[in-house]
Amino acid sequence: MRLALLGNPATFSRLLPPDRPAQNLLASAFLDRAPLEPSPIWDAIEASAKMLADISEPRALILISDGRATGNAIGLEDAARIAVAAGMPVNVVSEGGEWLIPQFGGAPDRARSDASLRRIAEATGGLFLEDGTARRTLKP
């Protein structure tokens, strides 16, 4: 198992060691370096597919995101096609939801940032969990 941080470019950890204390130490140190912006979700899915290409199946990606993708070179549909071709389901823990986007001179528009996350999970055969659902169903 590896961890990845969204950014430009995506950054991958080395393989996590087998024992839990060492995993926690590596994960904490790695995640403390998380970039603030941009958040190229779709590019990171492509980079993950390439990184996992030499690993035997089954392969899977767990994406924890609010779905607010920025700074991507490829789009959602391309990322889904790449993940499917790589045999890599994208499982999503969504922190997204409904957002109000201000509009000049008019009422704000409503947008669902988790709609694209749900789409990538469905298209690749992955699971989609809303953050509250994940907290209730996943065990440490």
mmCIF file of C-alpha atoms in Angstrom:
data_model
loop_
_atom_site.group_PDB
_atom_site.id
_atom_site.type_symbol
_atom_site.label_atom_id
_atom_site.label_comp_id
_atom_site.label_asym_id
_atom_site.label_seq_id
_atom_site.Cartn_x
_atom_site.Cartn_y
_atom_site.Cartn_z
ATOM 1 C CA MET A 1 0.000 0.000 0.000
ATOM 2 C CA ARG A 2 1.117 3.544 -0.765
ATOM 3 C CA LEU A 3 -0.162 7.009 0.000
ATOM 4 C CA ALA A 4 -0.427 9.845 -2.478
ATOM 5 C CA LEU A 5 -0.895 13.575 -2.119
ATOM 6 C CA LEU A 6 -2.765 15.584 -4.705
ATOM 7 C CA GLY A 7 -0.696 18.406 -6.030
ATOM 8 C CA ASN A 8 1.154 19.444 -9.095
ATOM 9 C CA PRO A 9 2.642 16.875 -9.504
ATOM 10 C CA ALA A 10 1.094 14.116 -7.368
ATOM 11 C CA THR A 11 3.523 12.797 -4.762
ATOM 12 C CA PHE A 12 3.632 9.126 -3.790
ATOM 13 C CA SER A 13 4.995 7.617 -0.591
ATOM 14 C CA ARG A 14 7.209 4.575 -0.619
ATOM 15 C CA LEU A 15 5.490 1.265 0.137
ATOM 16 C CA LEU A 16 4.161 1.214 3.672
ATOM 17 C CA PRO A 17 5.962 -1.197 6.009
ATOM 18 C CA PRO A 18 4.041 -4.227 7.332
ATOM 19 C CA ASP A 19 3.881 -3.216 11.014
ATOM 20 C CA ARG A 20 1.283 -0.690 12.222
ATOM 21 C CA PRO A 21 3.549 1.649 14.296
ATOM 22 C CA ALA A 22 5.938 2.074 11.360
ATOM 23 C CA GLN A 23 2.983 2.662 9.008
ATOM 24 C CA ASN A 24 1.611 5.370 11.295
ATOM 25 C CA LEU A 25 4.988 7.081 11.533
ATOM 26 C CA LEU A 26 5.532 7.088 7.765
ATOM 27 C CA ALA A 27 1.942 8.161 7.050
ATOM 28 C CA SER A 28 2.085 11.045 9.546
ATOM 29 C CA ALA A 29 5.360 12.372 8.184
ATOM 30 C CA PHE A 30 4.152 12.033 4.580
ATOM 31 C CA LEU A 31 0.733 13.624 5.108
ATOM 32 C CA ASP A 32 2.208 16.594 6.980
ATOM 33 C CA ARG A 33 3.601 17.735 3.609
ATOM 34 C CA ALA A 34 0.174 18.066 1.984
ATOM 35 C CA PRO A 35 0.019 20.930 -0.537
ATOM 36 C CA LEU A 36 -2.804 23.440 -0.246
ATOM 37 C CA GLU A 37 -3.507 24.022 -3.953
ATOM 38 C CA PRO A 38 -4.083 23.025 -6.686
ATOM 39 C CA SER A 39 -6.078 19.814 -6.370
ATOM 40 C CA PRO A 40 -5.718 17.927 -9.678
ATOM 41 C CA ILE A 41 -7.822 14.886 -8.755
ATOM 42 C CA TRP A 42 -8.152 13.521 -12.284
ATOM 43 C CA ASP A 43 -4.421 13.866 -13.013
ATOM 44 C CA ALA A 44 -3.653 12.027 -9.750
ATOM 45 C CA ILE A 45 -5.891 9.142 -10.836
ATOM 46 C CA GLU A 46 -3.923 8.910 -14.088
ATOM 47 C CA ALA A 47 -0.597 9.042 -12.178
ATOM 48 C CA SER A 48 -1.842 6.333 -9.790
ATOM 49 C CA ALA A 49 -2.825 4.080 -12.686
ATOM 50 C CA LYS A 50 0.653 4.462 -14.181
ATOM 51 C CA MET A 51 2.347 3.820 -10.825
ATOM 52 C CA LEU A 52 0.272 0.682 -10.191
ATOM 53 C CA ALA A 53 0.659 -0.693 -13.733
ATOM 54 C CA ASP A 54 3.459 -3.079 -12.705
ATOM 55 C CA ILE A 55 1.650 -4.332 -9.596
ATOM 56 C CA SER A 56 -0.350 -7.513 -10.020
ATOM 57 C CA GLU A 57 -4.112 -7.376 -9.659
ATOM 58 C CA PRO A 58 -6.186 -6.742 -7.693
ATOM 59 C CA ARG A 59 -5.444 -3.022 -7.718
ATOM 60 C CA ALA A 60 -7.564 -0.309 -6.166
ATOM 61 C CA LEU A 61 -7.403 3.358 -5.364
ATOM 62 C CA ILE A 62 -9.040 4.948 -2.330
ATOM 63 C CA LEU A 63 -9.669 8.636 -2.949
ATOM 64 C CA ILE A 64 -10.598 10.886 -0.023
ATOM 65 C CA SER A 65 -11.668 14.235 -1.417
ATOM 66 C CA ASP A 66 -14.234 17.005 -1.407
ATOM 67 C CA GLY A 67 -14.414 16.685 -5.208
ATOM 68 C CA ARG A 68 -13.313 20.265 -5.883
ATOM 69 C CA ALA A 69 -10.816 19.457 -8.641
ATOM 70 C CA THR A 70 -8.528 22.220 -9.907
ATOM 71 C CA GLY A 71 -5.455 22.459 -12.111
ATOM 72 C CA ASN A 72 -6.071 19.259 -14.100
ATOM 73 C CA ALA A 73 -4.550 18.462 -17.473
ATOM 74 C CA ILE A 74 -7.191 15.752 -18.107
ATOM 75 C CA GLY A 75 -10.891 15.587 -17.313
ATOM 76 C CA LEU A 76 -13.171 13.306 -15.353
ATOM 77 C CA GLU A 77 -14.129 11.095 -18.306
ATOM 78 C CA ASP A 78 -10.476 10.632 -19.322
ATOM 79 C CA ALA A 79 -9.545 9.696 -15.745
ATOM 80 C CA ALA A 80 -12.385 7.159 -15.614
ATOM 81 C CA ARG A 81 -11.340 5.625 -18.942
ATOM 82 C CA ILE A 82 -7.699 5.372 -17.788
ATOM 83 C CA ALA A 83 -8.672 3.753 -14.467
ATOM 84 C CA VAL A 84 -10.930 1.213 -16.210
ATOM 85 C CA ALA A 85 -8.200 0.350 -18.730
ATOM 86 C CA ALA A 86 -5.771 -0.156 -15.833
ATOM 87 C CA GLY A 87 -8.206 -2.435 -13.986
ATOM 88 C CA MET A 88 -8.162 -0.007 -11.054
ATOM 89 C CA PRO A 89 -11.479 0.688 -9.323
ATOM 90 C CA VAL A 90 -11.593 4.123 -7.728
ATOM 91 C CA ASN A 91 -13.183 3.893 -4.283
ATOM 92 C CA VAL A 92 -14.261 7.259 -2.911
ATOM 93 C CA VAL A 93 -14.757 8.628 0.574
ATOM 94 C CA SER A 94 -16.486 11.885 -0.256
ATOM 95 C CA GLU A 95 -16.137 14.972 1.875
ATOM 96 C CA GLY A 96 -18.054 16.871 -0.787
ATOM 97 C CA GLY A 97 -21.573 18.122 -0.815
ATOM 98 C CA GLU A 98 -23.635 21.038 -1.996
ATOM 99 C CA TRP A 99 -21.907 24.394 -2.440
ATOM 100 C CA LEU A 100 -23.316 27.793 -3.248
ATOM 101 C CA ILE A 101 -21.258 29.549 -5.911
ATOM 102 C CA PRO A 102 -21.680 33.331 -6.022
ATOM 103 C CA GLN A 103 -22.732 34.734 -9.395
ATOM 104 C CA PHE A 104 -22.186 38.303 -10.518
ATOM 105 C CA GLY A 105 -25.475 40.189 -10.394
ATOM 106 C CA GLY A 106 -27.653 37.186 -9.593
ATOM 107 C CA ALA A 107 -28.585 34.512 -7.132
ATOM 108 C CA PRO A 108 -25.876 31.971 -6.276
ATOM 109 C CA ASP A 109 -25.790 28.694 -8.199
ATOM 110 C CA ARG A 110 -25.902 25.389 -6.377
ATOM 111 C CA ALA A 111 -23.229 22.842 -7.250
ATOM 112 C CA ARG A 112 -22.585 19.328 -5.942
ATOM 113 C CA SER A 113 -18.849 18.721 -5.709
ATOM 114 C CA ASP A 114 -19.458 15.082 -4.887
ATOM 115 C CA ALA A 115 -21.297 14.377 -8.174
ATOM 116 C CA SER A 116 -18.023 13.888 -10.053
ATOM 117 C CA LEU A 117 -16.695 11.654 -7.265
ATOM 118 C CA ARG A 118 -19.808 9.483 -7.444
ATOM 119 C CA ARG A 119 -19.421 9.323 -11.248
ATOM 120 C CA ILE A 120 -15.773 8.143 -11.122
ATOM 121 C CA ALA A 121 -16.609 5.475 -8.523
ATOM 122 C CA GLU A 122 -19.556 4.153 -10.553
ATOM 123 C CA ALA A 123 -17.665 4.249 -13.867
ATOM 124 C CA THR A 124 -14.698 2.289 -12.492
ATOM 125 C CA GLY A 125 -16.597 -0.249 -10.397
ATOM 126 C CA GLY A 126 -15.535 1.353 -7.124
ATOM 127 C CA LEU A 127 -17.490 2.188 -3.996
ATOM 128 C CA PHE A 128 -18.787 5.629 -3.049
ATOM 129 C CA LEU A 129 -19.192 6.545 0.596
ATOM 130 C CA GLU A 130 -20.170 9.915 1.930
ATOM 131 C CA ASP A 131 -17.912 10.981 4.780
ATOM 132 C CA GLY A 132 -20.596 10.464 7.451
ATOM 133 C CA THR A 133 -21.323 6.995 6.037
ATOM 134 C CA ALA A 134 -17.632 6.158 6.100
ATOM 135 C CA ARG A 135 -17.312 7.097 9.767
ATOM 136 C CA ARG A 136 -20.230 4.836 10.662
ATOM 137 C CA THR A 137 -19.251 1.818 8.575
ATOM 138 C CA LEU A 138 -15.448 1.643 8.538
ATOM 139 C CA LYS A 139 -13.577 0.118 11.448
ATOM 140 C CA PRO A 140 -10.066 1.240 12.458
#
